Coordinates of C-alpha atoms (C1' of nucleotides) in Angstrom, one line a residue:
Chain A
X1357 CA 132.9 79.6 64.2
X1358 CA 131.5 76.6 62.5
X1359 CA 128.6 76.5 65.1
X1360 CA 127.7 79.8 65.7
X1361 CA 127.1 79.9 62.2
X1362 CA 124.7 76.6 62.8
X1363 CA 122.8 78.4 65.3
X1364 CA 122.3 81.4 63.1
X1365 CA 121.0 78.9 60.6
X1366 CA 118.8 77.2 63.2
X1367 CA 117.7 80.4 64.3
X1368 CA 116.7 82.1 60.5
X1369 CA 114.4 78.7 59.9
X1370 CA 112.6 79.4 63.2
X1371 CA 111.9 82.5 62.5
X1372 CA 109.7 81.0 58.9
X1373 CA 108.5 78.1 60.6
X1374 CA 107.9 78.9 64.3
X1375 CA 105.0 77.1 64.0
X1376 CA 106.8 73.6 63.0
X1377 CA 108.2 74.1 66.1
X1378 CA 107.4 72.9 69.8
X1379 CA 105.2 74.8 71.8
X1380 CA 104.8 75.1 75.4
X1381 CA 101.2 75.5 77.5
X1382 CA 100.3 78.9 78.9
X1383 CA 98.4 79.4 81.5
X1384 CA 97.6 82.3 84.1
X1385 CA 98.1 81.1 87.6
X1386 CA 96.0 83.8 90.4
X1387 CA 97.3 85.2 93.8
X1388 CA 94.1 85.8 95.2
X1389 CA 94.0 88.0 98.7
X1390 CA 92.1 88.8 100.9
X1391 CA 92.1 90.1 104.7
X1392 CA 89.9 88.7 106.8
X1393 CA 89.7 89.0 111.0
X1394 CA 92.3 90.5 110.4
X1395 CA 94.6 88.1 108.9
X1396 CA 96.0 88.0 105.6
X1397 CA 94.5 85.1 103.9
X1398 CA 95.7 83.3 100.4
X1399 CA 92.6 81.7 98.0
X1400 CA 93.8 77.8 97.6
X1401 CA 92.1 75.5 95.6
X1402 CA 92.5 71.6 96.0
X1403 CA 94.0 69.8 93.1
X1404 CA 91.5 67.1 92.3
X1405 CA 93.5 65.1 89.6
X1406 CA 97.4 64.3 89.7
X1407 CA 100.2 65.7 89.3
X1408 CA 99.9 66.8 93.2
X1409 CA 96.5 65.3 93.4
X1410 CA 95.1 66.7 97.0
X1411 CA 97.6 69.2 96.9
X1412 CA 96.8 72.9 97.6
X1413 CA 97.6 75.1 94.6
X1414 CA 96.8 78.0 92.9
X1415 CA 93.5 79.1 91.1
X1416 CA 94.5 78.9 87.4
X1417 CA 94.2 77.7 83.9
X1418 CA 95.2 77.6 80.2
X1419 CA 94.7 80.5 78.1
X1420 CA 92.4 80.5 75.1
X1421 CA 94.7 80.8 72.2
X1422 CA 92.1 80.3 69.5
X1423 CA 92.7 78.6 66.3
X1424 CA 95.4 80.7 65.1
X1425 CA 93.4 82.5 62.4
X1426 CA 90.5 84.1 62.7
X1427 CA 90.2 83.4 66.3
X1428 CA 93.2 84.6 67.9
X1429 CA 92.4 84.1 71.7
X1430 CA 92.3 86.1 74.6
X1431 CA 94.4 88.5 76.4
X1432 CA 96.5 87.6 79.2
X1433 CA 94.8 89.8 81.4
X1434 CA 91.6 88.5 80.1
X1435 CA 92.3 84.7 80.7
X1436 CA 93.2 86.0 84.3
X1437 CA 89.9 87.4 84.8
X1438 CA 88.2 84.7 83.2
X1439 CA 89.7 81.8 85.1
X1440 CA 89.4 83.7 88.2
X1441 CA 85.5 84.0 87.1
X1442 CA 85.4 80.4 86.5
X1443 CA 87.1 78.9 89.8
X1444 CA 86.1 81.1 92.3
X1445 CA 82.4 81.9 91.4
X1446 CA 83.5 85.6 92.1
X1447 CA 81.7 88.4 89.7
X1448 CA 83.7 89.7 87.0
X1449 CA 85.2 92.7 88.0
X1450 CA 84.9 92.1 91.3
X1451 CA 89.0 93.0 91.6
X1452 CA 91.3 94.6 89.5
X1453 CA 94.2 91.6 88.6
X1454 CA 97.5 92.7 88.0
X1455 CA 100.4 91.0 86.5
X1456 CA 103.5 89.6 88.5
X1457 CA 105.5 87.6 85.9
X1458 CA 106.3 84.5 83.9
X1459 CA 107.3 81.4 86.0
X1460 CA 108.8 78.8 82.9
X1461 CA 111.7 76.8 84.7
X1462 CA 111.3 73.6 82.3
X1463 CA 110.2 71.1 85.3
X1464 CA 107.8 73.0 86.9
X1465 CA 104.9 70.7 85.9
X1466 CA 105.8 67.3 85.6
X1467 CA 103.5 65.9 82.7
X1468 CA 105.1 68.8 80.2
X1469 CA 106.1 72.2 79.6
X1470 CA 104.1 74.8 81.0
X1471 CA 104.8 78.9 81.0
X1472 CA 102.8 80.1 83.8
X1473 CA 102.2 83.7 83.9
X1474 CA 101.2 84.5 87.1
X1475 CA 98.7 87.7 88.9
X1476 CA 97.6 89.0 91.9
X1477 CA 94.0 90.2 92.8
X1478 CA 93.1 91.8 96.6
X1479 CA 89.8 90.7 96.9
X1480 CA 87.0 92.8 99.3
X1481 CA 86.3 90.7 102.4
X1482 CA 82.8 91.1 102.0
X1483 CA 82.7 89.5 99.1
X1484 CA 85.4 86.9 100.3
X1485 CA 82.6 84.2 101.8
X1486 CA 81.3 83.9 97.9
X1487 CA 84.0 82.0 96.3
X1488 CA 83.1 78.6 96.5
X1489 CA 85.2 76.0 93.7
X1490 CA 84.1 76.2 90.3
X1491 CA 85.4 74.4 87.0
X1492 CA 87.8 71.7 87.6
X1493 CA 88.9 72.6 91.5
X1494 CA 87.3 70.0 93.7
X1495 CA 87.8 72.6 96.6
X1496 CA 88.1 76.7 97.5
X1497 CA 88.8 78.0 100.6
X1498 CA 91.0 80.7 102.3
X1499 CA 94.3 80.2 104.6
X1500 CA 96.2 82.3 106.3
X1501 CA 99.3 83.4 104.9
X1502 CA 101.3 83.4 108.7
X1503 CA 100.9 79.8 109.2
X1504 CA 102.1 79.1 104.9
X1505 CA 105.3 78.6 105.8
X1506 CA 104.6 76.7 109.2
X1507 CA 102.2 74.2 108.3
X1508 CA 103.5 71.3 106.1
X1509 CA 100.0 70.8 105.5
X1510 CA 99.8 73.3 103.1
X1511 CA 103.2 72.6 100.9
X1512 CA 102.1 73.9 97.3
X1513 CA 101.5 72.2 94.1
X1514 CA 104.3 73.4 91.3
X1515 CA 106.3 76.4 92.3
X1516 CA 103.3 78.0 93.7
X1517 CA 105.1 79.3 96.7
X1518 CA 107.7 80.6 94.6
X1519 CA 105.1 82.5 92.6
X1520 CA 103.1 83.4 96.4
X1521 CA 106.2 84.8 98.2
X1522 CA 106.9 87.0 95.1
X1523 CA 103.4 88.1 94.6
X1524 CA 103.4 89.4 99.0
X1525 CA 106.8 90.9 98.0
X1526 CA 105.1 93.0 95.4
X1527 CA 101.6 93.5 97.3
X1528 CA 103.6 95.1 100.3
X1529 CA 106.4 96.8 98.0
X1530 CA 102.6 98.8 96.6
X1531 CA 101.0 98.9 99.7
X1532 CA 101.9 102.5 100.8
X1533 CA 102.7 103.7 97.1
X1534 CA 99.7 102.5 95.8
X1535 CA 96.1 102.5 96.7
X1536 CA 95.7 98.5 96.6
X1537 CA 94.9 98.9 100.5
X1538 CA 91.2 100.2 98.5
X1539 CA 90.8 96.9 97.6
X1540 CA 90.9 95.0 100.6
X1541 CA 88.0 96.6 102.6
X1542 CA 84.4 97.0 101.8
X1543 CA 83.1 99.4 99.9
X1544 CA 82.7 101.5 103.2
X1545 CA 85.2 101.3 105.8
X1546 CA 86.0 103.4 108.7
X1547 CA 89.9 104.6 109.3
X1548 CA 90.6 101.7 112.1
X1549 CA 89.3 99.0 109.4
X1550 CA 91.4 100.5 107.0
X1551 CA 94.4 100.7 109.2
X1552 CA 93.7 96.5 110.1
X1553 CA 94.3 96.3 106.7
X1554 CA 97.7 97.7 106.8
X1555 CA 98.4 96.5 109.9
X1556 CA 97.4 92.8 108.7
X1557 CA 99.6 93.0 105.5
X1558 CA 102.6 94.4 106.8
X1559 CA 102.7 92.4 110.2
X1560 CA 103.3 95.6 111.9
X1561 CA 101.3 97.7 113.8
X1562 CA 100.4 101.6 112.7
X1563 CA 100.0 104.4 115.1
X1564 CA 96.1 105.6 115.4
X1565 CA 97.4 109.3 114.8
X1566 CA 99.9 108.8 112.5
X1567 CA 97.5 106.7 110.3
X1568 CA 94.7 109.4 110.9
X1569 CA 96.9 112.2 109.3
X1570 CA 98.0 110.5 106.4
X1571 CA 94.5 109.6 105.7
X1572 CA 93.4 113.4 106.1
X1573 CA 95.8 113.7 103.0
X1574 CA 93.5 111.5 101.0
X1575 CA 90.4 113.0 101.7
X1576 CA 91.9 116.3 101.2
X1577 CA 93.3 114.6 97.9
X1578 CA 90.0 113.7 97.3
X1579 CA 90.0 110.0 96.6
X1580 CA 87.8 108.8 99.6
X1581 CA 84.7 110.7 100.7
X1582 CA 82.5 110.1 103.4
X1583 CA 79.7 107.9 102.9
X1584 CA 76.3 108.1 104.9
X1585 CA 76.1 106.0 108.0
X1586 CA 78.3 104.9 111.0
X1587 CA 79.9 101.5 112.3
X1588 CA 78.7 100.4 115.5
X1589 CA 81.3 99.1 117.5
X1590 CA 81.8 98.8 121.4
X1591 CA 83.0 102.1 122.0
X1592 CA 82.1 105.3 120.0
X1593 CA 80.5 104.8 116.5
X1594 CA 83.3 104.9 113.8
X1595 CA 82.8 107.2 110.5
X1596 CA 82.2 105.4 107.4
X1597 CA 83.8 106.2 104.5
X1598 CA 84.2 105.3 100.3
X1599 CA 86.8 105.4 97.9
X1600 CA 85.6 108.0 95.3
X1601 CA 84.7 106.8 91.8
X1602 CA 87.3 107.4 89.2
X1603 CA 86.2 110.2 87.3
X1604 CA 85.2 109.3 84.1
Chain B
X1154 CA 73.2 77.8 85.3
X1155 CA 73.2 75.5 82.2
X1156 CA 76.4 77.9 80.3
X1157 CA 78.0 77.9 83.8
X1158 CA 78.0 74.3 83.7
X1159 CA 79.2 73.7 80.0
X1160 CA 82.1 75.9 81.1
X1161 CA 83.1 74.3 83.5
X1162 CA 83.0 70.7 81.7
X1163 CA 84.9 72.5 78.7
X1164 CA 87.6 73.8 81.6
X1165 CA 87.6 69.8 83.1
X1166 CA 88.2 68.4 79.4
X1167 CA 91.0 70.7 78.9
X1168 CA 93.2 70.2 82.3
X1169 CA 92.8 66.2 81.4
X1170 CA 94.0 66.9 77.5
X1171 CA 95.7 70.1 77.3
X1172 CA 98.1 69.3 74.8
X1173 CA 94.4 68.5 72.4
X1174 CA 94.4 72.3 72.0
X1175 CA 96.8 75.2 70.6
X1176 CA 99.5 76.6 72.0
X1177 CA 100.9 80.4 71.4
X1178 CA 104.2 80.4 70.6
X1179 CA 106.5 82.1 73.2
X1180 CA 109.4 84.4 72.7
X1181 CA 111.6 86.5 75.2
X1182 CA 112.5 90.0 74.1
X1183 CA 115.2 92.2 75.8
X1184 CA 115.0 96.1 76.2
X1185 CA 119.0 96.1 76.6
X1186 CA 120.1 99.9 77.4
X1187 CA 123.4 101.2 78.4
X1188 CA 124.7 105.1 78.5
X1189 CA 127.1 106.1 75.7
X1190 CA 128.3 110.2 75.9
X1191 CA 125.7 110.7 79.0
X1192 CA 122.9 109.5 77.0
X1193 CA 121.0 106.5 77.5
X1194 CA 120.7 104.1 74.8
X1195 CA 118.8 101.2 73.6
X1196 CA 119.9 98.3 71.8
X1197 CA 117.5 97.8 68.6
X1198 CA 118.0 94.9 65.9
X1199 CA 116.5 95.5 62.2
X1200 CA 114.1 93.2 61.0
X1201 CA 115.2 91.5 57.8
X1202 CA 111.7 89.9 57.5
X1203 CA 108.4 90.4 57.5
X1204 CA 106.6 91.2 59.3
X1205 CA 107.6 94.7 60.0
X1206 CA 110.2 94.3 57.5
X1207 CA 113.1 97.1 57.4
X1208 CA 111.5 98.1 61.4
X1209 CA 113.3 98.5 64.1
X1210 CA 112.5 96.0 67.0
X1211 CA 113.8 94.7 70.7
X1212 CA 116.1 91.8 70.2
X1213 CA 114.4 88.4 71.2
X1214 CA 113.4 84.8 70.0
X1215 CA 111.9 81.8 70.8
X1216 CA 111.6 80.2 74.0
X1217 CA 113.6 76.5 73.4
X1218 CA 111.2 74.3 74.5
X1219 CA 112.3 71.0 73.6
X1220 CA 110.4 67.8 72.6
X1221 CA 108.2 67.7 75.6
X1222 CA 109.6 64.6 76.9
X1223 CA 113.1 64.0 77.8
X1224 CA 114.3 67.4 76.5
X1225 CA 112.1 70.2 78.4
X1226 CA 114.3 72.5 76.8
X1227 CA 115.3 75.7 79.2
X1228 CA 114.2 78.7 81.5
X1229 CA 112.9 81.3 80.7
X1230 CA 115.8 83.6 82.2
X1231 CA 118.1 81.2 80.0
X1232 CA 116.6 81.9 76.9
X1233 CA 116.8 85.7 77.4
X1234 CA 120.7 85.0 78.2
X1235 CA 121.1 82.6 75.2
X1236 CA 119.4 85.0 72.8
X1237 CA 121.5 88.4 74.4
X1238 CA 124.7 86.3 73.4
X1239 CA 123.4 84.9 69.9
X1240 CA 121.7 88.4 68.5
X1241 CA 124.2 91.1 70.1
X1242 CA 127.4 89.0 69.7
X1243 CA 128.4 90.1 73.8
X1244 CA 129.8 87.9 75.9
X1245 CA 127.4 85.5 78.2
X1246 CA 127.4 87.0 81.7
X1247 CA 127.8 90.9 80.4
X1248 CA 125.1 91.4 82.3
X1249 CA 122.3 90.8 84.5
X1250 CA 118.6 90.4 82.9
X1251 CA 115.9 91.0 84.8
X1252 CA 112.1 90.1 83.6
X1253 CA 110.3 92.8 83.4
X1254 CA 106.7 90.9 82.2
X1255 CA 104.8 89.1 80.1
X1256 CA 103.1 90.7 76.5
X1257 CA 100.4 88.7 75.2
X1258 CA 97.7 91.1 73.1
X1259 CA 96.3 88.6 70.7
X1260 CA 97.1 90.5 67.9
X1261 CA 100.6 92.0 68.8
X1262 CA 102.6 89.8 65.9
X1263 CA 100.1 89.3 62.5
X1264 CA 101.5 86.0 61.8
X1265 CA 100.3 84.1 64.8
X1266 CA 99.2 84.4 68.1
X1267 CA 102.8 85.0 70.0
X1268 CA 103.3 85.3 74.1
X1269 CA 106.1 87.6 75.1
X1270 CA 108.1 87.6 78.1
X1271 CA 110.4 90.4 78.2
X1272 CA 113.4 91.1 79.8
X1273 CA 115.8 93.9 80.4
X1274 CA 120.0 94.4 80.7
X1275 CA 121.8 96.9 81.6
X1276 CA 125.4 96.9 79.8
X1277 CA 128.4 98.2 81.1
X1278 CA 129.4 101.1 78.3
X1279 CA 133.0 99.6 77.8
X1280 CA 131.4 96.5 76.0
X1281 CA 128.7 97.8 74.2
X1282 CA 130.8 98.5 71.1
X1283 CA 131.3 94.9 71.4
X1284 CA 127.7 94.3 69.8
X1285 CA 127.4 93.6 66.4
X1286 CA 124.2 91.7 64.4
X1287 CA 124.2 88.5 64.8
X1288 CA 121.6 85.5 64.7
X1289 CA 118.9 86.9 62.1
X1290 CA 119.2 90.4 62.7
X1291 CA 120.3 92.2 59.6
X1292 CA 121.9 95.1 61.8
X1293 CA 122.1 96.1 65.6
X1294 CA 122.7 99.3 66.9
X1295 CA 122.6 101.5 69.9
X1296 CA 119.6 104.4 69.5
X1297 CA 118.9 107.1 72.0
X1298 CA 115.9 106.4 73.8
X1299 CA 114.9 110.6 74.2
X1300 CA 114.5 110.7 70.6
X1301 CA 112.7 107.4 70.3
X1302 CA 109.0 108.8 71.2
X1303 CA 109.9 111.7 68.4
X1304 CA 111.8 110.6 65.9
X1305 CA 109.1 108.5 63.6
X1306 CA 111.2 106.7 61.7
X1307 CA 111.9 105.0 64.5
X1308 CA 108.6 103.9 65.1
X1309 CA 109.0 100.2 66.6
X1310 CA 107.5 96.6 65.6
X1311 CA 104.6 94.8 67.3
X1312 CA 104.1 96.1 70.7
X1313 CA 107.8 96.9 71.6
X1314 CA 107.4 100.5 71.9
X1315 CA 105.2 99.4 74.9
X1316 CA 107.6 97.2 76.3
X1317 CA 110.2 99.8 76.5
X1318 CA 107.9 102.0 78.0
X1319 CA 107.4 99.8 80.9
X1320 CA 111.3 98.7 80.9
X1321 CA 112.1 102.3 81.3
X1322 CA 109.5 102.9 84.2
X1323 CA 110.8 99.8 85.9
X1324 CA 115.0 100.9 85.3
X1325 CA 114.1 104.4 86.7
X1326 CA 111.9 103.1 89.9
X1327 CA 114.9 100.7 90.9
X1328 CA 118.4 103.1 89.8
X1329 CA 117.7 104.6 93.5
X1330 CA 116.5 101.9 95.3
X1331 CA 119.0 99.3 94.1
X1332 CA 122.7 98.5 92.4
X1333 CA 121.7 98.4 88.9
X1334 CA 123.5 101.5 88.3
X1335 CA 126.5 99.5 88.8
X1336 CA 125.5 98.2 85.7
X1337 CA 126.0 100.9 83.0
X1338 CA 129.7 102.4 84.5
X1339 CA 132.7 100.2 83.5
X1340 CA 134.7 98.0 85.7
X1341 CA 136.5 100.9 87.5
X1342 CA 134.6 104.5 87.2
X1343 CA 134.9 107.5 89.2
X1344 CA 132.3 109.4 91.2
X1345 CA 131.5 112.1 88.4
X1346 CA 130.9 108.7 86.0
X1347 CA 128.2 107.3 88.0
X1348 CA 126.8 110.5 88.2
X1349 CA 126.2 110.8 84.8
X1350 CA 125.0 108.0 84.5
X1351 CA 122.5 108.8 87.2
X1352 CA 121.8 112.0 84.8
X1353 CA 121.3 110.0 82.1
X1354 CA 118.7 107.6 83.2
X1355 CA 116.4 110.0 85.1
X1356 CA 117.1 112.6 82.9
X1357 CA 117.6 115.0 85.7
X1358 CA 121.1 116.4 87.0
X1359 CA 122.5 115.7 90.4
X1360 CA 124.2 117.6 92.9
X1361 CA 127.8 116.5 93.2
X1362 CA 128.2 117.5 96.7
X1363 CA 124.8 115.9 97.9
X1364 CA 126.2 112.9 95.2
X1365 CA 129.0 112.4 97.0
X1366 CA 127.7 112.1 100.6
X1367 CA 125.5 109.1 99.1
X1368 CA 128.8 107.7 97.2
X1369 CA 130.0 107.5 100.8
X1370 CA 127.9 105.5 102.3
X1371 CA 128.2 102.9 99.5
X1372 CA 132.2 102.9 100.1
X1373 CA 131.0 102.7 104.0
X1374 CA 128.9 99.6 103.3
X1375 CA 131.4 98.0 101.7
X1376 CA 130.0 97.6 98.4
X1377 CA 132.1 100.0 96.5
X1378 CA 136.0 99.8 96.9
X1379 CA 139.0 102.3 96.0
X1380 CA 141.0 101.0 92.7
X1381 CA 144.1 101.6 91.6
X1382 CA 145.1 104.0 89.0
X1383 CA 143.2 107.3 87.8
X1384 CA 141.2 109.0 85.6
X1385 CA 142.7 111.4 83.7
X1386 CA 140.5 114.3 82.6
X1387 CA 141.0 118.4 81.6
X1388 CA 141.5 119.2 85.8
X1389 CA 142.4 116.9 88.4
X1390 CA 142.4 113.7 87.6
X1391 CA 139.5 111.5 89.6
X1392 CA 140.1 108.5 92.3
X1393 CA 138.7 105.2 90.6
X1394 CA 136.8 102.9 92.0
X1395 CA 135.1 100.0 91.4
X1396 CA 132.3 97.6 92.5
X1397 CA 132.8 95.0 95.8
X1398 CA 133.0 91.8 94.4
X1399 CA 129.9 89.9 95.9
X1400 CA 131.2 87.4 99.1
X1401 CA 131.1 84.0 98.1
Chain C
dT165 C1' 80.6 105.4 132.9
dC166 C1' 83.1 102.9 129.9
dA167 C1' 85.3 101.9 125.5
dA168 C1' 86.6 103.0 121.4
dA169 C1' 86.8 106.6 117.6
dA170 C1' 88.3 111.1 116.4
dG171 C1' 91.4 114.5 116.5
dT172 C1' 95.4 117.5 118.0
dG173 C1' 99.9 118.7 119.6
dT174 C1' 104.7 118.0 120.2
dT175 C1' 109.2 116.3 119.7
dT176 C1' 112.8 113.8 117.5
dC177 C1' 115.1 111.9 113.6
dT178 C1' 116.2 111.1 109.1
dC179 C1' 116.4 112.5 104.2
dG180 C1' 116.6 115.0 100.3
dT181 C1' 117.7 119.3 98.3
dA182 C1' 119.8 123.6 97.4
dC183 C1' 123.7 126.3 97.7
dA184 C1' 128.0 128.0 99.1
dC185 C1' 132.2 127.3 99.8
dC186 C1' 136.9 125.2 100.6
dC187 C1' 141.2 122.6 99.0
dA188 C1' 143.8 119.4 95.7
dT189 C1' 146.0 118.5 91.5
dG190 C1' 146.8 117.9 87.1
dT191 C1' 147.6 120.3 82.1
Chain D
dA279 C1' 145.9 130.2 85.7
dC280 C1' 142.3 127.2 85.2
dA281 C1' 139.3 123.5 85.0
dT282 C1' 137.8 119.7 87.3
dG283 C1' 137.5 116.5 91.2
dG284 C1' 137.2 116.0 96.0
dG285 C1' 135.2 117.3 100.2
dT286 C1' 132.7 120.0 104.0
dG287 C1' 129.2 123.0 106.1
dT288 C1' 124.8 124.7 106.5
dA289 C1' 120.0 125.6 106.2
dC290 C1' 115.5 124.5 104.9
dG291 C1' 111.5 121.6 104.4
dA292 C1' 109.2 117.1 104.1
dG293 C1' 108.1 113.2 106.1
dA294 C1' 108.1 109.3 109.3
dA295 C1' 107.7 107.8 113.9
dA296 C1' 106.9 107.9 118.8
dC297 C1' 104.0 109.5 122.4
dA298 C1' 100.8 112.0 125.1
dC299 C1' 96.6 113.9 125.5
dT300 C1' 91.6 115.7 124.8
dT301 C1' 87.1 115.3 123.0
dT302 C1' 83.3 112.8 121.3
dT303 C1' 79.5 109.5 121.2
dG304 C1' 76.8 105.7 121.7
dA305 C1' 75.8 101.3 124.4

DNA sequence: TCAAAAGTGTTTCTCGTACACCCATGT
DNA sequence: ACATGGGTGTACGAGAAACACTTTTGA
């Protein structure tokens, strides 16, 4: 009795004084991905300083909080974009991010404690070859998710394969309800790209007709069109098509 | 060239001194629902403060983050458990809480710039008379989330109107796909029980027959099992049954 | 002529849904 | 008797999946 009734004390100051109170760093940490020959592949960025120095970890940063009066910060999703501007050399809206969830167990970074609230982004293979490392990560490059889990090499920084093996969780759970598939082939793509697509994030393989009829149900829906042009390939030229513009 | 460069010396000062600039402060709020007469409920606290003074809002507090050194204070799933139990008075372990996201608009509390994370809970009807204010909550009570978007004097704090928006979308997506209806029937419950609470949540009815059938294969799989005793009601009385315990 | 895309057809199976019943068993 | 739970049957349609096959088109 006698200390519940401390903890409701402790907890009625808190709530005047928050701010007399410890406060732990936020930052945003990205699941950037991308399909390429084929192959699912993860954006990993070297760690140049320690904790995990020449680690592989996650694109990410602190957000902008501001000074707490005027300047009040940014919002989550805009630190996302931002860092994901600033450490990947990718143009701003170059992928729609979306939000998986707060990692905060207490020892998750060793120097202190840090609330990570991690996203995902699908990023267009064409524009894949332009990340290069920005701000503070000494190196960018693209792995394959298949070999993540194989090659000790590539052991995360922090809980970052934690936060990767629940951001594929979610990417797949979307991938047939959703229309994230869009955003993992150029802006034109013919039905067999697209279908690499699913083939490459589900690590199963799709039948040519099934795939074809369920497509016919988007065009019919509307939301791809076809675009001028064809894809040369070995065989018979493929028909190129484009997601249609949200009307605005 | 020369801004892309001061950025990115601005981002390398702050992963060296992080703890140089502010912090938001970071709270967990809990959209904590459970069915009472076939209606699904929400669990609302009213503020005795400002801001929002007299307002009804989620239950939540600060994240305990310790002193940054030896005491990294806890996770984040913790802190929603620790603040369930200190504002609502129910037993630790009532129920499960799953994260639903983080909430970070800059301006979503006036005082200060305040990160989110929100979970939700489903309780189990038989306890959720249990709940009374505790904590700084001047009152807590259970509030029927179909008249929530109409009734205005139930217009919610900060941005939890939002929150339970999403919590809802996110209860209703998984009720079919997973156990959390187990969740909102008491310890033993008969077919017609979980049905309404099926009703309840998708705010649809169900066939019993067709109910039934799926009821079955649960009992099948092993994850529902025959109780003793019965429910008496007006006409026969119903088989009881409750939830396999999970295999240690 | 070959290879690959495009397109069609068919069959099977599983599910969900709707609806119509039956029987069982208490008050 | 009646209300309610328990339980079965059936029919329809949607959709996924497996598989076979034809046609098209450019190198």
């Amino acid at each position: 009795m006698a200390s519940r009734k401390q903890a409701d004390e402790r907890a009625f100051v808190e709530a005047y004084r928050p701010e007399a109170y410890p406060r732990p760093a936020v930052t945003v940490d990205l699941v950037v991905l991308t399909v390429l020959d084929a192959d699912l592949k993860l954006l990993l960025v070297r760690r140049a300083e320690p904790p995990f120095q020449g680690r592989w970890a996650l694109p990410g940063g602190f957000v902008r909080v501001g000074d707490g009066k005027r300047d009040r910060g940014e919002d989550l999703d805009e630190a996302a974009a931002r860092e994901l501007a600033e450490e990947t050399s990718l143009p701003r809206g170059a992928s729609r991010l979306q939000q998986l969830g707060a990692f905060g167990a207490p020892d998750r970074d060793p120097r202190m404690r840090v609330i990570s609230v991690a996203y995902f982004a699908l990023i267009r293979p064409d524009l894949a070859p332009l990340v290069h490392a920005g701000g503070d990560a000494a190196l960018a490059g693209w792995h394959s998710v298949a070999t993540l889990g194989v090659n000790t090499k590539l052991e995360l920084a922090f809980d970052h394969a934690q936060i990767v093996d629940a951001a594929l969780e979610r990417v797949r759970e979307r991938l047939e309800r959703s229309t994230i598939a869009f955003d993992l082939v150029p802006r034109t793509f013919t039905i067999p790209e697209l279908r690499a697509v699913f083939d490459a994030v589900t690590g199963t393989t799709h039948d040519p007709g099934n795939f074809r009829r369920k497509f016919q149900q988007l065009l019919d829906g509307g939301q791809v069109v076809e675009a001028p042009g064809k894809r040369i390939t070995s065989g018979k030229p493929a028909r190129v098509y484009a997601f249609a513009r949200v009307a605005g």
